[in-house]
Coordinates of N, CA and C in Angstrom, one line a residue:
N1 N 116.6 116.6 86.3 CA 115.9 116.2 85.1 C 115.9 114.7 85.1
G2 N 115.2 114.1 84.0 CA 115.0 112.7 83.9 C 116.3 111.9 83.7
K3 N 117.4 112.5 83.4 CA 118.7 111.8 83.2 C 119.4 111.5 84.5
Q4 N 119.1 112.2 85.6 CA 119.8 112.1 86.8 C 119.1 111.1 87.7
P5 N 119.9 110.3 88.5 CA 119.3 109.4 89.4 C 118.6 110.1 90.5
W6 N 117.6 109.5 91.1 CA 116.9 110.1 92.2 C 117.4 109.4 93.5
R7 N 118.2 110.3 94.3 CA 118.8 109.8 95.5 C 119.5 108.4 95.3
G8 N 120.3 108.4 94.2 CA 121.1 107.2 94.0 C 120.4 106.0 93.2
Q9 N 119.1 106.2 93.0 CA 118.4 105.2 92.2 C 118.0 105.6 90.9
T10 N 117.9 104.7 89.9 CA 117.3 105.0 88.6 C 116.0 104.2 88.4
W11 N 115.3 104.5 87.3 CA 114.1 103.8 87.1 C 114.3 102.3 86.9
R12 N 115.5 101.9 86.4 CA 115.7 100.5 86.2 C 115.8 99.7 87.5
D13 N 116.2 100.4 88.6 CA 116.2 99.8 89.9 C 114.8 99.4 90.4
E14 N 113.8 100.1 89.8 CA 112.4 100.0 90.3 C 111.6 99.1 89.3
W15 N 112.2 98.8 88.2 CA 111.4 98.1 87.1 C 110.7 96.9 87.5
V16 N 111.3 96.0 88.2 CA 110.6 94.7 88.4 C 109.4 94.9 89.3
K17 N 109.5 95.8 90.3 CA 108.4 96.1 91.2 C 107.3 96.8 90.5
I18 N 107.7 97.8 89.7 CA 106.7 98.5 88.9 C 105.9 97.6 88.0
R19 N 106.6 96.8 87.3 CA 105.9 95.8 86.3 C 105.1 94.8 87.0
R20 N 105.5 94.3 88.2 CA 104.7 93.4 88.9 C 103.4 94.0 89.4
E21 N 103.5 95.2 90.0 CA 102.3 95.9 90.4 C 101.4 96.2 89.3
E22 N 101.9 96.6 88.1 CA 101.1 96.9 87.0 C 100.3 95.7 86.6
L23 N 100.9 94.5 86.5 CA 100.2 93.3 86.2 C 99.2 92.9 87.2
V24 N 99.4 93.2 88.5 CA 98.4 92.9 89.5 C 97.2 93.8 89.3
L25 N 97.5 95.1 89.0 CA 96.4 96.1 88.8 C 95.5 95.6 87.6
Q26 N 96.1 95.0 86.6 CA 95.4 94.5 85.4 C 94.7 93.2 85.7
G27 N 94.7 92.7 86.9 CA 94.0 91.5 87.3 C 94.7 90.2 87.3
N28 N 96.0 90.2 87.2 CA 96.8 89.0 87.2 C 97.0 88.6 88.7
E29 N 97.1 87.3 88.9 CA 97.4 86.8 90.2 C 98.9 86.9 90.5
L30 N 99.3 87.4 91.6 CA 100.7 87.7 92.0 C 101.6 86.5 91.8
E31 N 101.1 85.3 92.2 CA 102.0 84.1 92.1 C 102.2 83.6 90.7
D32 N 101.4 84.1 89.7 CA 101.5 83.7 88.3 C 102.4 84.7 87.5
I33 N 102.8 85.7 88.1 CA 103.5 86.8 87.4 C 105.0 86.5 87.2
V34 N 105.4 86.6 86.0 CA 106.9 86.5 85.7 C 107.2 87.8 85.0
V35 N 108.1 88.6 85.6 CA 108.4 89.9 85.0 C 109.6 89.8 84.0
E36 N 109.3 90.2 82.8 CA 110.3 90.2 81.7 C 111.4 91.3 82.0
T37 N 112.6 91.1 81.6 CA 113.6 92.2 81.7 C 113.3 93.3 80.7
T38 N 113.9 94.4 80.9 CA 113.7 95.5 79.9 C 114.2 95.1 78.6
E39 N 115.3 94.4 78.5 CA 115.8 94.0 77.2 C 114.9 93.1 76.4
T40 N 114.2 92.2 77.2 CA 113.3 91.3 76.5 C 112.0 92.0 76.1
T41 N 111.6 93.0 76.8 CA 110.4 93.8 76.5 C 110.5 94.8 75.4
L42 N 111.7 95.4 75.3 CA 111.8 96.5 74.4 C 111.6 96.2 72.9
P43 N 111.9 95.0 72.4 CA 111.7 94.8 71.0 C 110.3 94.9 70.5
R44 N 109.3 94.7 71.3 CA 107.9 94.8 70.9 C 107.5 96.3 70.7
F45 N 108.3 97.2 71.2 CA 108.1 98.6 71.1 C 109.1 99.3 70.2
R46 N 109.7 98.6 69.3 CA 110.7 99.1 68.4 C 110.3 100.3 67.6
Q47 N 109.1 100.3 67.0 CA 108.6 101.4 66.3 C 108.4 102.7 67.1
E48 N 107.8 102.5 68.3 CA 107.7 103.7 69.2 C 109.0 104.3 69.6
V49 N 110.0 103.5 69.9 CA 111.3 104.0 70.3 C 111.9 104.6 69.1
E50 N 111.9 104.0 67.9 CA 112.5 104.6 66.7 C 111.9 105.9 66.4
W51 N 110.6 106.1 66.6 CA 110.0 107.4 66.2 C 110.5 108.5 67.2
L52 N 110.6 108.2 68.4 CA 111.1 109.2 69.4 C 112.5 109.6 69.1
V53 N 113.3 108.6 68.8 CA 114.7 108.9 68.4 C 114.8 109.7 67.2
Q54 N 114.0 109.4 66.2 CA 114.0 110.2 64.9 C 113.5 111.6 65.2
S55 N 112.8 111.8 66.3 CA 112.2 113.1 66.6 C 113.2 113.9 67.6
G56 N 114.3 113.3 67.9 CA 115.3 114.1 68.6 C 115.6 113.6 70.0
W57 N 114.9 112.5 70.4 CA 115.1 112.0 71.8 C 116.4 111.1 71.7
E58 N 117.2 111.1 72.9 CA 118.3 110.2 72.9 C 117.7 108.8 73.1
G59 N 118.5 107.8 72.6 CA 118.0 106.4 72.7 C 117.6 106.0 74.0
C60 N 118.5 106.2 75.0 CA 118.2 105.7 76.4 C 116.9 106.4 76.9
D61 N 116.7 107.7 76.6 CA 115.5 108.4 77.1 C 114.2 107.8 76.4
A62 N 114.3 107.5 75.1 CA 113.2 107.0 74.4 C 112.8 105.6 74.9
K63 N 113.8 104.8 75.3 CA 113.5 103.5 75.8 C 112.9 103.6 77.2
A64 N 113.4 104.5 78.1 CA 112.8 104.7 79.4 C 111.4 105.2 79.3
Y65 N 111.1 106.2 78.5 CA 109.8 106.8 78.4 C 108.8 105.7 78.0
T66 N 109.2 105.0 76.9 CA 108.3 104.0 76.3 C 107.9 102.9 77.3
L67 N 108.9 102.4 78.0 CA 108.7 101.3 78.9 C 107.8 101.7 80.1
L68 N 108.2 102.9 80.7 CA 107.4 103.4 81.8 C 106.0 103.7 81.5
V69 N 105.8 104.3 80.3 CA 104.4 104.7 79.9 C 103.5 103.5 79.5
Y70 N 104.1 102.7 78.7 CA 103.3 101.6 78.1 C 103.2 100.4 79.1
M71 N 104.1 100.3 80.0 CA 104.2 99.0 80.8 C 104.1 99.3 82.3
G72 N 104.0 100.6 82.7 CA 104.1 100.9 84.2 C 103.3 102.1 84.7
R73 N 102.6 102.8 83.8 CA 102.1 104.1 84.3 C 101.0 103.9 85.3
G74 N 100.2 102.8 85.2 CA 99.2 102.5 86.2 C 99.8 102.4 87.6
A75 N 100.9 101.7 87.7 CA 101.6 101.5 89.0 C 102.1 102.8 89.5
L76 N 102.7 103.6 88.6 CA 103.3 104.9 89.0 C 102.2 105.8 89.5
G77 N 101.1 105.8 88.9 CA 100.0 106.7 89.3 C 99.4 106.2 90.6
A78 N 99.3 104.9 90.8 CA 98.8 104.4 92.1 C 99.6 104.8 93.2
A79 N 101.0 104.8 93.1 CA 101.9 105.2 94.1 C 101.7 106.7 94.4
L80 N 101.6 107.5 93.4 CA 101.4 108.9 93.6 C 100.1 109.2 94.4
R81 N 99.1 108.5 94.0 CA 97.8 108.9 94.7 C 97.8 108.6 96.2
V82 N 98.6 107.7 96.7 CA 98.7 107.5 98.1 C 99.9 108.2 98.8
G83 N 100.6 109.0 98.0 CA 101.7 109.7 98.6 C 102.9 108.8 98.8
S84 N 103.0 107.7 98.1 CA 104.2 106.8 98.3 C 105.3 107.2 97.4
R85 N 106.6 107.0 97.9 CA 107.7 107.3 97.1 C 108.4 106.0 96.6
R86 N 107.6 105.0 96.6 CA 108.2 103.7 96.2 C 108.7 103.7 94.7
Y87 N 108.2 104.5 93.9 CA 108.7 104.6 92.5 C 109.1 106.0 92.2
A88 N 109.7 106.7 93.2 CA 110.2 108.1 93.0 C 111.1 108.2 91.9
A89 N 112.1 107.3 91.7 CA 113.1 107.5 90.7 C 112.4 107.4 89.3
S90 N 111.5 106.5 89.1 CA 110.8 106.4 87.8 C 109.9 107.6 87.5
T91 N 109.2 108.0 88.5 CA 108.3 109.2 88.3 C 109.2 110.5 88.0
H92 N 110.3 110.6 88.7 CA 111.2 111.7 88.5 C 111.8 111.6 87.1
A93 N 112.1 110.4 86.6 CA 112.7 110.3 85.2 C 111.6 110.6 84.2
L94 N 110.4 110.0 84.4 CA 109.3 110.2 83.4 C 108.9 111.7 83.3
T95 N 108.8 112.3 84.4 CA 108.4 113.8 84.4 C 109.5 114.6 83.8
G96 N 110.7 114.3 84.2 CA 111.9 115.0 83.6 C 112.0 114.9 82.1
L97 N 111.7 113.8 81.6 CA 111.8 113.5 80.1 C 110.8 114.4 79.4
L98 N 109.5 114.4 79.9 CA 108.5 115.2 79.2 C 108.8 116.7 79.4
L99 N 109.2 117.1 80.6 CA 109.6 118.5 80.8 C 110.7 119.0 79.8
S100 N 111.6 118.1 79.6 CA 112.8 118.4 78.7 C 112.3 118.6 77.3
R101 N 111.1 118.1 76.9 CA 110.6 118.3 75.5 C 109.6 119.3 75.4
A102 N 109.1 119.9 76.5 CA 108.1 120.9 76.6 C 108.5 122.1 75.8
G103 N 107.6 122.6 75.0 CA 107.8 123.9 74.3 C 108.6 123.7 73.0
Q104 N 109.0 122.5 72.6 CA 109.7 122.3 71.4 C 108.7 122.1 70.2
G105 N 109.0 122.8 69.1 CA 108.1 122.7 68.0 C 106.9 123.6 68.1
E106 N 106.0 123.4 67.1 CA 104.8 124.2 67.1 C 103.9 123.8 68.2
L107 N 103.0 124.7 68.5 CA 101.9 124.5 69.5 C 101.1 123.3 69.0
P108 N 100.9 122.3 69.8 CA 100.1 121.1 69.4 C 98.6 121.5 69.0
P109 N 98.0 120.7 68.1 CA 96.6 120.9 67.8 C 95.8 120.4 69.0
T110 N 94.5 120.7 69.0 CA 93.6 120.0 70.0 C 93.7 118.5 69.8
C111 N 93.8 117.9 71.0 CA 93.9 116.4 71.0 C 92.7 115.8 71.8
F112 N 92.4 114.6 71.6 CA 91.2 114.0 72.2 C 91.5 112.7 72.8
C113 N 90.8 112.4 73.9 CA 90.8 111.1 74.5 C 89.5 110.8 75.1
N114 N 89.1 109.5 75.2 CA 87.9 109.1 75.8 C 88.0 109.2 77.3
L115 N 86.9 109.6 78.0 CA 87.0 109.8 79.4 C 86.8 108.4 80.1
S116 N 86.0 107.6 79.6 CA 85.8 106.2 80.2 C 86.0 105.2 79.0
G117 N 85.7 103.9 79.3 CA 85.9 102.9 78.3 C 87.4 102.4 78.3
R118 N 87.7 101.7 77.2 CA 89.0 101.1 77.2 C 90.1 102.2 77.1
W119 N 91.1 102.1 78.0 CA 92.2 103.0 78.1 C 91.6 104.5 78.4
G120 N 90.4 104.6 78.9 CA 89.9 105.9 79.2 C 90.6 106.6 80.3
L121 N 90.6 107.9 80.3 CA 91.4 108.7 81.3 C 91.0 108.4 82.7
S122 N 89.6 108.2 83.0 CA 89.2 108.0 84.4 C 89.4 106.5 84.7
E123 N 89.6 105.6 83.7 CA 90.0 104.3 84.1 C 91.4 104.2 84.5
E124 N 92.3 105.0 83.9 CA 93.7 105.0 84.3 C 94.0 105.8 85.6
D125 N 93.2 106.9 85.7 CA 93.4 107.8 86.9 C 92.0 108.3 87.4
P126 N 91.6 107.9 88.5 CA 90.3 108.3 89.1 C 90.1 109.8 89.1
A127 N 91.2 110.6 89.2 CA 91.1 112.0 89.3 C 90.3 112.6 88.2
W128 N 90.3 112.0 87.0 CA 89.6 112.5 85.9 C 88.1 112.4 86.0
G129 N 87.6 111.6 87.0 CA 86.2 111.5 87.3 C 85.6 112.9 87.7
A130 N 86.5 113.8 88.1 CA 86.0 115.2 88.5 C 85.3 115.9 87.4
L131 N 85.6 115.6 86.2 CA 85.0 116.2 85.0 C 83.5 115.9 85.0
S132 N 83.1 114.7 85.2 CA 81.7 114.3 85.1 C 81.0 114.3 86.5
A133 N 81.7 114.8 87.5 CA 81.0 114.8 88.8 C 79.9 115.8 88.8
A134 N 78.9 115.6 89.6 CA 77.8 116.5 89.7 C 78.3 117.9 90.2
G135 N 77.8 118.9 89.5 CA 78.2 120.3 89.9 C 79.5 120.8 89.3
A136 N 80.2 119.9 88.5 CA 81.5 120.4 87.8 C 81.1 121.5 86.9
A137 N 81.9 122.5 86.9 CA 81.6 123.7 86.0 C 83.0 124.3 85.6
P138 N 83.0 125.0 84.4 CA 84.2 125.6 84.0 C 85.0 126.3 85.1
G139 N 86.3 126.1 85.2 CA 87.1 126.7 86.2 C 87.5 125.6 87.2
A140 N 86.7 124.5 87.3 CA 87.1 123.4 88.2 C 88.4 122.8 87.8
S141 N 89.3 122.4 88.7 CA 90.6 121.8 88.3 C 91.0 120.7 89.3
F142 N 91.9 119.9 88.9 CA 92.4 118.8 89.7 C 93.8 118.5 89.2
I143 N 94.5 117.6 89.9 CA 95.8 117.2 89.6 C 95.8 115.7 89.0
A144 N 96.3 115.6 87.8 CA 96.3 114.2 87.2 C 97.6 113.5 87.7
T145 N 97.4 112.2 88.0 CA 98.6 111.5 88.6 C 99.3 110.5 87.7
T146 N 98.7 110.4 86.5 CA 99.4 109.5 85.5 C 99.7 110.3 84.3
V147 N 100.6 109.8 83.4 CA 100.8 110.3 82.1 C 99.5 110.2 81.4
S148 N 99.0 111.3 80.8 CA 97.7 111.3 80.1 C 97.9 112.1 78.8
G149 N 96.9 112.1 78.0 CA 97.1 112.8 76.7 C 96.0 112.4 75.7
G150 N 96.2 112.8 74.5 CA 95.2 112.5 73.5 C 95.8 112.3 72.1
L151 N 94.9 112.1 71.2 CA 95.2 111.9 69.8 C 94.6 113.0 68.9
V152 N 95.3 113.3 67.8 CA 94.7 114.3 66.9 C 93.5 113.8 66.2
A153 N 92.6 114.7 65.7 CA 91.4 114.3 65.0 C 91.8 114.0 63.5
N154 N 91.5 112.8 63.1 CA 91.7 112.4 61.7 C 90.8 111.3 61.3
D155 N 91.0 110.7 60.1 CA 90.0 109.8 59.6 C 90.0 108.5 60.4
H156 N 91.0 108.2 61.2 CA 91.1 107.1 62.0 C 90.4 107.3 63.4
T157 N 90.6 108.4 64.0 CA 90.1 108.7 65.3 C 88.6 109.2 65.3
F158 N 88.3 109.9 64.2 CA 86.9 110.4 64.1 C 86.5 110.0 62.6
A159 N 86.2 108.7 62.4 CA 85.7 108.3 61.1 C 84.3 108.7 60.8
D160 N 83.6 109.0 61.8 CA 82.2 109.5 61.7 C 81.8 110.3 63.0
G161 N 80.6 110.5 63.1 CA 80.1 111.3 64.3 C 79.8 110.5 65.6
R162 N 80.0 109.2 65.5 CA 79.6 108.4 66.6 C 80.5 108.6 67.9
G163 N 81.7 109.0 67.7 CA 82.6 109.2 68.9 C 84.0 108.9 68.5
L164 N 84.9 108.9 69.5 CA 86.3 108.7 69.3 C 86.6 107.2 69.1
R165 N 87.5 107.0 68.2 CA 88.1 105.6 68.0 C 89.5 105.7 68.5
I166 N 89.9 104.7 69.2 CA 91.3 104.6 69.7 C 92.0 103.4 69.1
P167 N 93.3 103.5 68.9 CA 94.1 102.4 68.4 C 94.3 101.2 69.3
I168 N 93.9 100.0 68.9 CA 94.1 98.8 69.7 C 95.0 97.9 68.9
F169 N 96.0 97.4 69.6 CA 97.0 96.5 68.9 C 96.3 95.1 69.0
C170 N 96.2 94.4 67.8 CA 95.7 93.1 67.7 C 96.6 92.2 66.8
A171 N 96.2 91.0 66.6 CA 97.0 90.0 65.9 C 97.3 90.5 64.5
H172 N 96.4 91.2 63.8 CA 96.6 91.6 62.4 C 97.1 93.1 62.3
G173 N 97.5 93.7 63.4 CA 98.0 95.0 63.4 C 97.3 96.0 64.3
V174 N 97.0 97.1 63.9 CA 96.2 98.2 64.7 C 94.8 98.3 64.2
E175 N 93.9 98.3 65.1 CA 92.5 98.5 64.8 C 91.9 99.6 65.6
Y176 N 91.3 100.6 65.0 CA 90.7 101.7 65.7 C 89.3 101.3 66.1
Q177 N 89.1 101.2 67.5 CA 87.8 100.8 68.0 C 87.0 102.0 68.6
L178 N 85.8 102.0 68.3 CA 84.9 103.1 68.8 C 84.7 103.0 70.3
Q179 N 84.8 104.1 71.0 CA 84.5 104.2 72.4 C 83.2 104.9 72.6
D180 N 82.2 104.3 73.2 CA 80.9 104.9 73.4 C 81.0 105.7 74.8
A181 N 81.7 106.8 74.7 CA 82.0 107.5 75.9 C 82.2 109.0 75.6
A182 N 82.1 109.8 76.7 CA 82.4 111.2 76.6 C 83.8 111.4 76.2
V183 N 84.1 112.5 75.6 CA 85.4 112.8 75.0 C 86.0 114.0 75.7
V184 N 87.3 114.0 76.0 CA 88.0 115.1 76.5 C 88.9 115.7 75.5
A185 N 88.8 117.0 75.3 CA 89.6 117.7 74.3 C 90.6 118.5 75.0
F186 N 91.9 118.3 74.7 CA 93.0 119.0 75.3 C 93.4 120.2 74.4
V187 N 93.3 121.4 75.0 CA 93.7 122.6 74.3 C 95.0 123.0 74.8
S188 N 96.0 123.1 73.9 CA 97.3 123.6 74.3 C 97.5 125.1 74.1
R189 N 98.3 125.7 75.0 CA 98.5 127.1 75.0 C 99.9 127.5 75.1
P190 N 100.4 128.7 74.8 CA 101.8 129.0 74.9 C 102.2 129.1 76.4
P191 N 103.5 129.0 76.6 CA 104.0 129.0 78.0 C 103.8 130.4 78.7
S192 N 103.8 130.4 80.0 CA 103.7 131.6 80.7 C 104.7 131.6 81.9
R193 N 104.7 132.6 82.7 CA 105.5 132.6 83.9 C 105.2 131.5 84.9
E194 N 104.0 131.0 84.8 CA 103.5 130.0 85.7 C 104.0 128.6 85.2
G195 N 104.4 128.4 84.0 CA 104.9 127.2 83.5 C 104.4 126.9 82.1
W196 N 104.4 125.6 81.8 CA 104.0 125.1 80.4 C 102.5 124.8 80.4
H197 N 101.9 124.9 79.2 CA 100.5 124.8 79.1 C 100.1 124.0 77.8
A198 N 101.1 123.2 77.3 CA 100.9 122.5 76.1 C 101.3 121.0 76.3
L199 N 100.7 120.1 75.6 CA 101.1 118.7 75.6 C 102.4 118.5 74.8
V200 N 103.0 117.4 75.0 CA 104.3 117.1 74.3 C 104.0 115.9 73.4
Q201 N 104.5 116.1 72.1 CA 104.3 115.0 71.1 C 105.2 113.8 71.4
T202 N 104.5 112.7 71.5 CA 105.3 111.4 71.8 C 105.1 110.3 70.8
T203 N 104.1 110.5 69.9 CA 103.9 109.6 68.8 C 103.6 110.4 67.5
P204 N 103.5 109.8 66.4 CA 103.1 110.6 65.2 C 101.8 111.4 65.3
T205 N 100.9 110.8 66.0 CA 99.6 111.5 66.2 C 99.1 111.7 67.6
G206 N 100.1 111.4 68.6 CA 99.7 111.5 70.0 C 100.5 112.5 70.8
F207 N 99.9 113.0 71.8 CA 100.6 114.0 72.6 C 100.3 113.7 74.1
S208 N 101.3 114.0 74.9 CA 101.2 113.5 76.3 C 101.4 114.7 77.3
L209 N 100.9 114.4 78.5 CA 101.0 115.3 79.7 C 101.7 114.6 80.8
P210 N 102.7 115.3 81.5 CA 103.4 114.6 82.6 C 102.5 114.4 83.8
P211 N 102.9 113.5 84.7 CA 102.2 113.3 85.9 C 102.3 114.6 86.7
L212 N 101.3 114.8 87.6 CA 101.1 115.9 88.5 C 100.9 117.2 87.8
A213 N 100.4 117.2 86.5 CA 99.9 118.4 85.8 C 98.6 118.8 86.3
R214 N 98.3 120.1 86.4 CA 97.0 120.6 86.7 C 96.1 120.6 85.5
V215 N 94.9 120.1 85.6 CA 93.9 120.1 84.5 C 92.8 121.0 84.9
T216 N 92.4 121.9 84.0 CA 91.3 122.8 84.3 C 90.2 122.7 83.3
L217 N 89.0 122.5 83.8 CA 87.8 122.4 82.8 C 87.5 123.8 82.2
V218 N 87.5 123.9 80.9 CA 87.2 125.1 80.2 C 85.8 125.2 79.8
S219 N 85.2 124.1 79.2 CA 83.9 124.2 78.8 C 83.3 122.8 78.7
V220 N 82.0 122.7 78.6 CA 81.3 121.4 78.4 C 80.3 121.6 77.2
L221 N 80.5 120.8 76.2 CA 79.5 120.8 75.1 C 78.8 119.5 75.0
E222 N 77.5 119.5 74.8 CA 76.7 118.3 74.7 C 76.8 117.7 73.4
A223 N 76.4 116.4 73.3 CA 76.4 115.7 72.0 C 75.8 116.5 70.9
G224 N 76.5 116.5 69.8 CA 76.0 117.3 68.6 C 76.3 118.7 68.6
E225 N 76.9 119.3 69.7 CA 77.2 120.7 69.7 C 78.7 121.0 69.3
W226 N 79.4 120.0 69.0 CA 80.8 120.2 68.6 C 81.2 119.2 67.5
A227 N 82.3 119.5 66.8 CA 82.7 118.7 65.7 C 84.2 118.4 65.7
A228 N 84.6 117.3 65.1 CA 86.0 116.9 64.9 C 86.1 116.2 63.6
N229 N 87.2 116.5 62.9 CA 87.4 116.0 61.6 C 86.2 116.1 60.6
G230 N 85.5 117.2 60.8 CA 84.4 117.5 59.9 C 83.1 116.8 60.3
H231 N 83.0 116.1 61.4 CA 81.8 115.4 61.8 C 81.3 116.0 63.1
R232 N 79.9 116.2 63.2 CA 79.3 116.6 64.5 C 79.3 115.3 65.3
V233 N 79.8 115.4 66.5 CA 80.0 114.2 67.3 C 78.9 114.0 68.4
C234 N 78.4 112.8 68.4 CA 77.3 112.5 69.3 C 77.7 112.0 70.6
Q235 N 78.7 112.7 71.2 CA 79.1 112.4 72.6 C 79.4 113.8 73.3
R236 N 79.3 113.8 74.6 CA 79.6 115.0 75.4 C 81.1 115.3 75.2
C237 N 81.5 116.5 75.2 CA 82.9 116.9 75.1 C 83.3 117.8 76.3
Y238 N 84.3 117.4 77.0 CA 84.9 118.3 78.1 C 86.2 118.9 77.5
T239 N 86.2 120.2 77.3 CA 87.5 120.8 76.9 C 88.2 121.3 78.1
V240 N 89.5 120.9 78.1 CA 90.4 121.2 79.3 C 91.6 122.0 78.8
S241 N 92.2 122.8 79.8 CA 93.5 123.3 79.6 C 94.4 122.6 80.6
V242 N 95.7 122.8 80.4 CA 96.7 122.1 81.3 C 97.8 123.1 81.7
S243 N 98.5 122.7 82.8 CA 99.5 123.5 83.4 C 100.5 122.7 84.2
Y244 N 101.8 122.8 84.0 CA 102.8 122.1 84.7 C 104.1 122.8 84.6
A245 N 105.0 122.5 85.6 CA 106.3 123.2 85.6 C 107.4 122.3 86.1

């Protein structure tokens, strides 16, 4: 599980390299990068960590999950996509933490994420491009390589029918910004002998899926054919199911 070292290493042993690669992926010049320590970075995620702890996570697990997801998931996914074990300890820890919380509580509601655009699924992990590929039909599946997931439908995420709004942190707090993009709807289901089929709650309104989960396309609805938070939404919607063990 995520608490045990991977072949003698922990996620902290990989932190500097993970964070450096993440910053390079975001367009920073390698020679300009200064990697903050975990202790320096954690205070900015105090609310996220506190929520996880209040929800039953151990403090060290909440910190590990938060740092790896918010500050390193792009680098972890990039390593997985080329079959590299350079961040094996961190991937092992992150996957183990989400698996340890799978199946706890009620079955999650349908959750939503933008396919493209800011923080879009296909921007973080090219595998999600399979949903919009020519010829994609219900039953098509692929393996996601990063932590992915979505948000519940409410007055913030679907304020009207124009599309999904996602939270963006800015100087004055959190602002929900409209994404002019297709939407992915995650449908959670009860566990089976094959494994888990539901997302794991990781924020008050957000649910996550561990790396290497299988995603299967269930249906495709065109703009105006589906609704969220009482609004008919003018974006295409890809409904997917998930499976991991």
